[in-house]
Coordinates of C-alpha atoms in Angstrom, one line a residue:
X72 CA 63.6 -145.2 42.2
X73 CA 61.2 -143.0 41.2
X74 CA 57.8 -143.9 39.9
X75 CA 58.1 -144.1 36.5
X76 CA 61.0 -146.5 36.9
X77 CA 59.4 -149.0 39.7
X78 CA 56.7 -149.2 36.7
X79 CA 59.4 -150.6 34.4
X80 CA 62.1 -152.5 36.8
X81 CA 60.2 -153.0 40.5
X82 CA 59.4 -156.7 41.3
X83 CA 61.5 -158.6 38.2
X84 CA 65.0 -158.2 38.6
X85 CA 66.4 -161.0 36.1
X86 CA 69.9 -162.9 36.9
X87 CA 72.4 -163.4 34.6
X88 CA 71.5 -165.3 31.5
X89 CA 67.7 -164.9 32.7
X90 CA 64.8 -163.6 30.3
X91 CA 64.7 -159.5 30.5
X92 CA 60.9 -159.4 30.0
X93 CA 58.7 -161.3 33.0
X94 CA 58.8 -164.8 32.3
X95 CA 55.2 -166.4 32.2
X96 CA 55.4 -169.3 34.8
X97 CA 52.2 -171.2 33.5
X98 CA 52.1 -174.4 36.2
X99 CA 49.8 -175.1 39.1
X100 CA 52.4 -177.0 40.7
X101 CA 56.0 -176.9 41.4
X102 CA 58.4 -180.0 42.4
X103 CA 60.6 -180.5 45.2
X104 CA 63.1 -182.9 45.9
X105 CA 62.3 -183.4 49.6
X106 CA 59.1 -183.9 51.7
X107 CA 60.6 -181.6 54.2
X108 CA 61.0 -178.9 51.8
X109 CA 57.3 -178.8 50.9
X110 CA 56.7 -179.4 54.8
X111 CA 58.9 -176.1 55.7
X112 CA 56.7 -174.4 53.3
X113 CA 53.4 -175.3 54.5
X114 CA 55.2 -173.8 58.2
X115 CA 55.4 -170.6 56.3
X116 CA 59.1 -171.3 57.7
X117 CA 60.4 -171.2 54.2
X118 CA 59.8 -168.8 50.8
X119 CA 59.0 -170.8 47.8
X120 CA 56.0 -172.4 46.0
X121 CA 53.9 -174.9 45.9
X122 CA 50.6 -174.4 44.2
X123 CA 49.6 -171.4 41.9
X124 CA 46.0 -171.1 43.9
X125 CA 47.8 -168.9 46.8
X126 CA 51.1 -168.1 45.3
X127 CA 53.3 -168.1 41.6
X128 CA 56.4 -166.5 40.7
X129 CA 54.7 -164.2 37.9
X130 CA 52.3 -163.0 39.9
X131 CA 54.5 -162.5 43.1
X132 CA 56.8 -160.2 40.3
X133 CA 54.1 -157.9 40.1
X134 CA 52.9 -158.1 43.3
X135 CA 56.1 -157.1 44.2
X136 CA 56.2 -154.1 42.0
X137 CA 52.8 -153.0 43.3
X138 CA 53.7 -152.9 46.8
X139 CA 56.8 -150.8 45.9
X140 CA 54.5 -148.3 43.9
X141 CA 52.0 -148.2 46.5
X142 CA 55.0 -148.0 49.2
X143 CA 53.8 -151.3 51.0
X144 CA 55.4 -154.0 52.6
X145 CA 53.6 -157.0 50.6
X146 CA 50.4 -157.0 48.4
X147 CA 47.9 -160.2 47.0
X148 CA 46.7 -160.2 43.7
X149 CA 43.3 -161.3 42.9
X150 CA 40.9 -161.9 40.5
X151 CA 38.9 -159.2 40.6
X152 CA 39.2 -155.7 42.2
X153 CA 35.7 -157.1 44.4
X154 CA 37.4 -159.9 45.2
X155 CA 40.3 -157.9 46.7
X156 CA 37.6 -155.3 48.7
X157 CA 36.2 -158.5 50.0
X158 CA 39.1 -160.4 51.4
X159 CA 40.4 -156.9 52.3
X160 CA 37.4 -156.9 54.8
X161 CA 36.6 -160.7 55.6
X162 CA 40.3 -160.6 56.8
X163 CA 39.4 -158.6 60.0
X164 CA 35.8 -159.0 60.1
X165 CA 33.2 -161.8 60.7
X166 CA 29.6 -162.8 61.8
X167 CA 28.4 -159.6 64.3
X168 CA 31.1 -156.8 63.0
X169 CA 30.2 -153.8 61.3
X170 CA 32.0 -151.8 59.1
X171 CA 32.0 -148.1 57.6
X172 CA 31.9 -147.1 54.6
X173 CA 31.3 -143.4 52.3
X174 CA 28.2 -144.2 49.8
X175 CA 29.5 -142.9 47.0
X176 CA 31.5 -145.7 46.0
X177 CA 31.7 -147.7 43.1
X178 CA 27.9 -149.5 43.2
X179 CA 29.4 -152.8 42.5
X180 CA 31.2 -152.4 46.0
X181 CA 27.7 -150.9 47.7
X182 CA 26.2 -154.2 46.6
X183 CA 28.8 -156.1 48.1
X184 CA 29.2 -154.4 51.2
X185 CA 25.4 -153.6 51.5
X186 CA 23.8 -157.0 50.7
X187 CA 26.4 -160.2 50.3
X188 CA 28.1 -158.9 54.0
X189 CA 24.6 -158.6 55.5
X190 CA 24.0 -162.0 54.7
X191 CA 27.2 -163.0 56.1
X192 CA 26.2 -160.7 59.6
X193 CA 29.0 -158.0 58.9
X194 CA 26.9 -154.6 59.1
X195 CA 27.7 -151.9 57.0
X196 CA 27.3 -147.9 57.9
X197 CA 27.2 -145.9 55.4
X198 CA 28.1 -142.1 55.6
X199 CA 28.5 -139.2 53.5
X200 CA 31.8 -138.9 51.5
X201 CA 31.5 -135.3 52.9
X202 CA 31.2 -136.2 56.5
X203 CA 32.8 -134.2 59.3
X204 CA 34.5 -135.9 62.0
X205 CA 31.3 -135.4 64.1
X206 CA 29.6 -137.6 62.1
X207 CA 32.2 -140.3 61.3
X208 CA 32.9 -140.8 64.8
X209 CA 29.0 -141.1 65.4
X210 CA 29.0 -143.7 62.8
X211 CA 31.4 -145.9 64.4
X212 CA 30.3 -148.7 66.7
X213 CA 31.8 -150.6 69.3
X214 CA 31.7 -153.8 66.7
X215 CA 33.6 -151.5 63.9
X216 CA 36.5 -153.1 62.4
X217 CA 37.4 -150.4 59.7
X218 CA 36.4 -147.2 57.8
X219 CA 36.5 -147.4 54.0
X220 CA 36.7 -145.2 50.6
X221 CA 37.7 -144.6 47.4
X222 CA 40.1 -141.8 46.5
X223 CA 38.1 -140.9 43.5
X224 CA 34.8 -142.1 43.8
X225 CA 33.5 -144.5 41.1
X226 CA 31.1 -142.6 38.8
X227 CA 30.9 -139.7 40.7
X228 CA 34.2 -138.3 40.9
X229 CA 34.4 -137.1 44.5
X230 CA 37.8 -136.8 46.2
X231 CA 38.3 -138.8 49.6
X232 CA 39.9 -136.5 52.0
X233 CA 42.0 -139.2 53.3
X234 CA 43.8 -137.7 56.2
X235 CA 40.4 -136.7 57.7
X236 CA 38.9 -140.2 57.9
X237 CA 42.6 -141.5 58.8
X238 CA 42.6 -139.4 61.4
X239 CA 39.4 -140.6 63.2
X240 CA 39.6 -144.3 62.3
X241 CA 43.5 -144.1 64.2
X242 CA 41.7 -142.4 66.7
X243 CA 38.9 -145.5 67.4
X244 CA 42.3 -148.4 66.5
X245 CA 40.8 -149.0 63.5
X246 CA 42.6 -149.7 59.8
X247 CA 41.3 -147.5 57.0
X248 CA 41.1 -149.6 53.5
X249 CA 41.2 -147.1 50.3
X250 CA 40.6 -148.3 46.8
X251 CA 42.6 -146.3 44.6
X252 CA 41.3 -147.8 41.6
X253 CA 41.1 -144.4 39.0
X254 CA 43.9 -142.4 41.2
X255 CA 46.4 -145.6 40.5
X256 CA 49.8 -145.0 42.6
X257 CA 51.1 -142.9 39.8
X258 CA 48.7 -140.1 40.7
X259 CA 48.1 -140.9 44.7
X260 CA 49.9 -143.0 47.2
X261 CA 47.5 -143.3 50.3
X262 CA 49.5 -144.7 52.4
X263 CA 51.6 -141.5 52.3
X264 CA 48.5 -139.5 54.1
X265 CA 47.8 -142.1 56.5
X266 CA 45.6 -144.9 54.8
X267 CA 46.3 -148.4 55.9
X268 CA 45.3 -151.2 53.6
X269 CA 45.3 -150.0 49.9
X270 CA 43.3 -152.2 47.3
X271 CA 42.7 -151.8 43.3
X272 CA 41.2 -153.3 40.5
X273 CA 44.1 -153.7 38.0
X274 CA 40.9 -154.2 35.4
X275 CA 41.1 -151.0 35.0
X276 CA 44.2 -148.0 34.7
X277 CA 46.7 -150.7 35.8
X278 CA 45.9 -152.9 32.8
X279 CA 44.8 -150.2 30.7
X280 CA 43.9 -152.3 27.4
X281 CA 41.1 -154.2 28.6
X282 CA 42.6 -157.7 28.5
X283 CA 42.4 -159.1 32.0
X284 CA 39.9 -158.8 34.6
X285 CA 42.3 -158.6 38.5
X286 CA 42.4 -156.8 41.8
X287 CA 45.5 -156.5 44.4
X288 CA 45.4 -155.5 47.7
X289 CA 48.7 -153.8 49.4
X290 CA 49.2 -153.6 53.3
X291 CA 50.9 -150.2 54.2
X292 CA 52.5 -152.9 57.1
X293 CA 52.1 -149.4 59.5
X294 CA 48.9 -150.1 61.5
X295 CA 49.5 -151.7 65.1
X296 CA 47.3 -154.5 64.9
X297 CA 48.4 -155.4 68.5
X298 CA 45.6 -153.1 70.2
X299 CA 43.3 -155.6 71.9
X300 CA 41.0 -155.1 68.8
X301 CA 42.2 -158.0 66.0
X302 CA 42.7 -161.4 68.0
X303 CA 42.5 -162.8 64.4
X304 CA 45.6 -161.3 63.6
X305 CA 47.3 -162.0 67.5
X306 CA 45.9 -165.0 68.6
X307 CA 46.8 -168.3 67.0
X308 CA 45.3 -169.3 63.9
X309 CA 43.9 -173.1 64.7
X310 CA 43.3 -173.7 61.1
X311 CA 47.3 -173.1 60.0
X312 CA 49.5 -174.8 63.0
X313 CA 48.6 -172.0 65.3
X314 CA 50.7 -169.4 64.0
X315 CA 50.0 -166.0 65.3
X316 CA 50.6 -163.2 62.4
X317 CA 51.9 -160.6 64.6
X318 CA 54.4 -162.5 65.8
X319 CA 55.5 -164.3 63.3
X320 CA 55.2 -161.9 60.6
X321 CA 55.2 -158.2 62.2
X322 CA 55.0 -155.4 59.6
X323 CA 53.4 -158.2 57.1
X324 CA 50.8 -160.1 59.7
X325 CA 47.7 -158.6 57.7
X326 CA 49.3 -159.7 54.1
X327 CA 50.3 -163.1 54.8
X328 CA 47.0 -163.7 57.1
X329 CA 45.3 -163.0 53.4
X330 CA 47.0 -165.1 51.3
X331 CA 48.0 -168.3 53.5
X332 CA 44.4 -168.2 55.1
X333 CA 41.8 -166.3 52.6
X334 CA 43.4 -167.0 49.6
X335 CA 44.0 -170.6 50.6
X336 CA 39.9 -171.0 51.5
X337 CA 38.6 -168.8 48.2
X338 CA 41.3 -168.9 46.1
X339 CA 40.8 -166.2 44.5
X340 CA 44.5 -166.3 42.2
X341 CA 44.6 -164.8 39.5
X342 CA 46.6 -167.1 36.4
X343 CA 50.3 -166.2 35.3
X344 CA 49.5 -165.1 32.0
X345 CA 46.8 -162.5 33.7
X346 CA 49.7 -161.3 35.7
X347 CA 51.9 -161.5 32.5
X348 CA 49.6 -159.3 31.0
X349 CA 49.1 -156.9 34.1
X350 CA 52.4 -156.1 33.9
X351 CA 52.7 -155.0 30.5
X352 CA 50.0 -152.4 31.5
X353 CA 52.0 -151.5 34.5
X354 CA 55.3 -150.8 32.6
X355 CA 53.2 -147.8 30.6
X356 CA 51.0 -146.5 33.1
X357 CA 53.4 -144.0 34.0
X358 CA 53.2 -142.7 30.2
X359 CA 49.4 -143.3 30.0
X360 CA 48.3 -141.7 33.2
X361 CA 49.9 -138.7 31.9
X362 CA 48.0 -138.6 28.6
X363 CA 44.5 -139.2 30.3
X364 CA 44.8 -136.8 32.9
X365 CA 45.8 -134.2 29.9
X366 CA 43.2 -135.3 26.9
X367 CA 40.2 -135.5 30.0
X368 CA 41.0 -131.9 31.4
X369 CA 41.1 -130.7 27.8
X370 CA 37.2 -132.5 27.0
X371 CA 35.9 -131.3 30.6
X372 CA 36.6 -127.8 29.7
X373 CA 35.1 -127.9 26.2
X374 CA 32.2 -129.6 27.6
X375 CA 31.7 -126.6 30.5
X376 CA 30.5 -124.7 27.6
X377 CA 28.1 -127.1 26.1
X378 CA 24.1 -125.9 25.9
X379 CA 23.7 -129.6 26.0
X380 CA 25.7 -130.4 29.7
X381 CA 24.1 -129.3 32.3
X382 CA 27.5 -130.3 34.9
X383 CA 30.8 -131.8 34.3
X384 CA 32.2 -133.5 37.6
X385 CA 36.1 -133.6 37.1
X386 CA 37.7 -132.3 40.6
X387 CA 41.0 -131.1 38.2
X388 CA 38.8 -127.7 37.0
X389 CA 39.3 -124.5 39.4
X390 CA 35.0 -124.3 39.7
X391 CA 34.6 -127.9 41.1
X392 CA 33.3 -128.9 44.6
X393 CA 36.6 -131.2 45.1
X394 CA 39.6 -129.0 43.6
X395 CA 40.9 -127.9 46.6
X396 CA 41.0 -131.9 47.7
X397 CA 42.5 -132.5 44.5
X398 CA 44.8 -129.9 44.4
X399 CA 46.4 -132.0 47.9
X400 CA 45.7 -135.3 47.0
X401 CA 45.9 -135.3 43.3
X402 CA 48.4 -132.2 42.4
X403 CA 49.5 -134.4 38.8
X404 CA 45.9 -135.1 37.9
X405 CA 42.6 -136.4 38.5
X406 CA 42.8 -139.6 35.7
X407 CA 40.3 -139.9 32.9
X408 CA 36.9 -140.3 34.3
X409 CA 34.4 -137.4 34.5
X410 CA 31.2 -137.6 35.5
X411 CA 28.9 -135.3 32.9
X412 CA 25.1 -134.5 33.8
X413 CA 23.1 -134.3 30.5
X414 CA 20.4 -132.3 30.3
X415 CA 17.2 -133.8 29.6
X416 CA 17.5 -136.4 32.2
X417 CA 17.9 -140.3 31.2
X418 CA 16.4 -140.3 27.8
X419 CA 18.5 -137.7 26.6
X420 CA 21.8 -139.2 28.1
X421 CA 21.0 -142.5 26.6
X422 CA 20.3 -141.4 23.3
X423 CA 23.6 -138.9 23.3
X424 CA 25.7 -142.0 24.3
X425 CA 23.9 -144.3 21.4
X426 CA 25.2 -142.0 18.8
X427 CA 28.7 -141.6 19.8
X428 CA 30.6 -143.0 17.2
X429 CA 34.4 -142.9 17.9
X430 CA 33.9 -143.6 21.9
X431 CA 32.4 -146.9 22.9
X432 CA 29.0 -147.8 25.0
X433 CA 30.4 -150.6 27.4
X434 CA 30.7 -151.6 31.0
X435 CA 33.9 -151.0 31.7
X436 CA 36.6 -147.7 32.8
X437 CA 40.0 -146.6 32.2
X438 CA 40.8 -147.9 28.7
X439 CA 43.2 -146.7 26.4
X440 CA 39.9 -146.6 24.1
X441 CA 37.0 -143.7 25.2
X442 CA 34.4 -145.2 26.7
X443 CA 30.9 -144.0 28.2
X444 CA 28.3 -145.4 30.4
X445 CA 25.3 -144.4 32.0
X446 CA 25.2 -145.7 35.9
X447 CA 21.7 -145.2 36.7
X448 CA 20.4 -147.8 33.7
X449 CA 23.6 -149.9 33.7
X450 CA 26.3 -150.6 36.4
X451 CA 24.1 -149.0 39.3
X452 CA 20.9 -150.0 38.3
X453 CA 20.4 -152.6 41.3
X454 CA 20.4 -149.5 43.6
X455 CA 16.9 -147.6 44.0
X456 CA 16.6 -144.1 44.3
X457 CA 17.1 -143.0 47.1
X458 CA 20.3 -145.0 46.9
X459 CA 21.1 -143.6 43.4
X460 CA 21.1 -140.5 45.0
X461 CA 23.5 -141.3 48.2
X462 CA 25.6 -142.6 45.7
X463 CA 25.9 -139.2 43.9
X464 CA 23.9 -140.8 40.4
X465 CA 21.8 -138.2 38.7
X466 CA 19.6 -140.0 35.8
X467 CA 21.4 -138.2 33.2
X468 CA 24.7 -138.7 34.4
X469 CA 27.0 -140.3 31.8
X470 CA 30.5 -141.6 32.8
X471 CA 33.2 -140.4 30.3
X472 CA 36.1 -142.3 30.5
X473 CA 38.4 -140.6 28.0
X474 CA 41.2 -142.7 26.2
X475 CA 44.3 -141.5 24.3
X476 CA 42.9 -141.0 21.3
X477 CA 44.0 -137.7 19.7
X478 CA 41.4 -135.4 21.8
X479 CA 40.6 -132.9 18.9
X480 CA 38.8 -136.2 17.9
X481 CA 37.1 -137.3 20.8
X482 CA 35.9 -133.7 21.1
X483 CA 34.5 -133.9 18.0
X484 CA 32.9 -137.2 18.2
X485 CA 31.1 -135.7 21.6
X486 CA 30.2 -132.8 19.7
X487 CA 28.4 -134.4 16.8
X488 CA 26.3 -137.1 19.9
X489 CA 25.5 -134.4 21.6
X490 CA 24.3 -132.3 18.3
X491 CA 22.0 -135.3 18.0
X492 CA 20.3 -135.9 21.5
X493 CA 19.3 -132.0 20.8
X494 CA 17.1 -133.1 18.0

């Protein structure tokens, strides 16, 4: 199928006489008739299940239908899109690993990866999204478990050249983990160029109307985890009966190691009737990727023009730093984020955003609704300036996120904000 189809029909395929819309199975448990049909399930021996904390049949529906967009062999939904980066992470790497990581990331992720891991003793290194292969080889350490990115970096737009750093991290035997958060699978599959572990939070495009707060991570099922460097994933696992995921589980070993051990420890599930809800989202991203990509290119060009804007960071124009990247990775569109540089620094950006009228100042992305928010005073402000600055956040920088309002609208309602900082 293509991909606007698996959007509508992957992971529910109802039965005769079943419900044609995703049933909502709201239960924590589920009943058995025999002791030894729970017990086969606890041996992973068996499919089924038996408590909604690791595993419930409207989730697995669209975990199902993710995997298939992001052509993986299994995925894990979670609560949030943090909580998928870190179980996406913990599941290969403990106390005295490191890991590597671009800085301009999403600063919610920095924080995680650059304070709650240290605490934990998992090092990260963190490297230029722009790096050569010089330099992310001379970033890697004997103790480094994976090389991570994002394919469009969270506020700052930059494209992840995705082939490059899969190249090097196959190189070293190591996994590279790509959130593909604003990209979605509708504009980029990563797997396709040699990423490894995929993870996303469905807050955001995959939702789309700003009703459930979810992440998923998909395993690719191609990396050998067999090479000397993942015992966790080849040795048995003393905490479930020994099993050794390789073995038992091949293509799926880093998956199920998630769910049936992470997921089982954090539990980290999200509920049916968020999963319910994610999949409505899902059945019209196709549609609504479309729309975004078109309405933002449209504003970013307007606002090129602007006396008022001193950059527009979208890599879909011909002048940007990332088009060529973009024009390879993301030939259908670069979603609706831009990243706009006011001038006048960050007094000017916040008072622009405080008169918008139409779009709406708020902490989240990738709504049907445009939305804006200023990084540097907001979402990023943890981060001080010299990390502000790795992380490609200028103090005047406002993320657009446009929605699919009619754009002659959203233009103007820019236009008349903009008009008003000036004064």
């Amino acid at each position: 199928m293509k991909m606007e189809t698996k959007c509508i029909h992957s992971g529910y395929k109802p039965k005769n006489g079943e419900p044609r819309a995703l049933p909502i199975y709201q239960s924590t448990t589920f009943k058995y008739d025999k002791t030894a049909d729970i017990g086969a399930l606890f041996d992973l021996s068996s499919n089924g299940y038996f408590y909604s904390r690791i595993g419930n049949p409207t989730v697995d529906a669209v975990e199902k239908k993710i995997a298939d967009m992001e052509g993986g062999v299994g995925a894990l939904c979670t609560t949030s899109g943090q909580a998928a980066n870190l179980l996406a992470v913990l599941n290969i790497c403990s106390c005295g690993d490191s890991i590597v990581a671009v800085s301009e990331i999403y600063g919610g992720t920095i924080n995680l990866f650059a304070v709650t891991l240290k605490r934990l003793g998992i090092e990260c290194i963190f490297i230029r999204n722009d790096a050569g292969e010089a330099e992310i080889q001379a970033a890697i350490q004997p103790n480094t478990r994976l090389i991570f990115g994002e394919t469009l970096a969270n506020p700052a737009m930059c494209v992840f050249d995705i082939e490059k750093f899969a190249n090097v991290a196959h190189k070293n035997g190591l996994p590279l983990i790509i959130d593909n958060t604003f990209a979605t699978p509708f504009l980029c599959r990563p797997i396709e160029f040699g990423a490894d572990i995929v993870t996303h939070s469905t807050t955001k495009y995959m939702d789309g109307h700003a009703l459930q707060v979810g992440g998923v991570i998909v395993d690719s099922g191609k990396f050998s985890w067999d090479n000397g460097k993942f015992p966790e994933l080849t040795e048995p696992d003393e905490s479930y009966h020994g099993v050794q995921y390789v073995h038992n589980f091949g293509a799926a070993a880093f998956i199920t190691k998630a769910r049936v051990q992470l997921m089982r420890d954090f539990g980290m599930y999200p509920g049916a009737i968020n999963a319910f809800l994610l999949n409505l989202g899902l059945e019209t991203l196709a549609v609504r990727m479309e729309r975004y990509c078109s309405n933002a290119e449209t504003v970013a060009k307007h606002l090129l023009h602007s006396d008022m804007v001193e950059s527009v960071s979208y890599p879909a124009l011909p002048g940007d730093k990332y088009y060529q990247l973009a024009q390879k990775y993301l030939p259908n569109g670069c979603s609706g984020v831009m990243a706009l540089v006011i001038k006048g620094g960050k007094e000017t950006a916040v008072k622009f955003m405080d008169s918008l009228n139409l779009a709406s100042n708020e902490v989240h992305v990738a709504d049907i609704r445009t939305c804006v928010l200023h990084p540097a005073s907001e979402t990023h402000r943890q981060l001080n300036d010299e990390q502000l600055k790795a992380a490609g956040i200028h103090p005047g920088m406002v993320r657009l996120s446009v929605g699919l309002e009619n754009v002659d609208d959203i233009i103007e309602d820019v236009e008349q904000a903009l008009k008003k900082a000036k004064v």
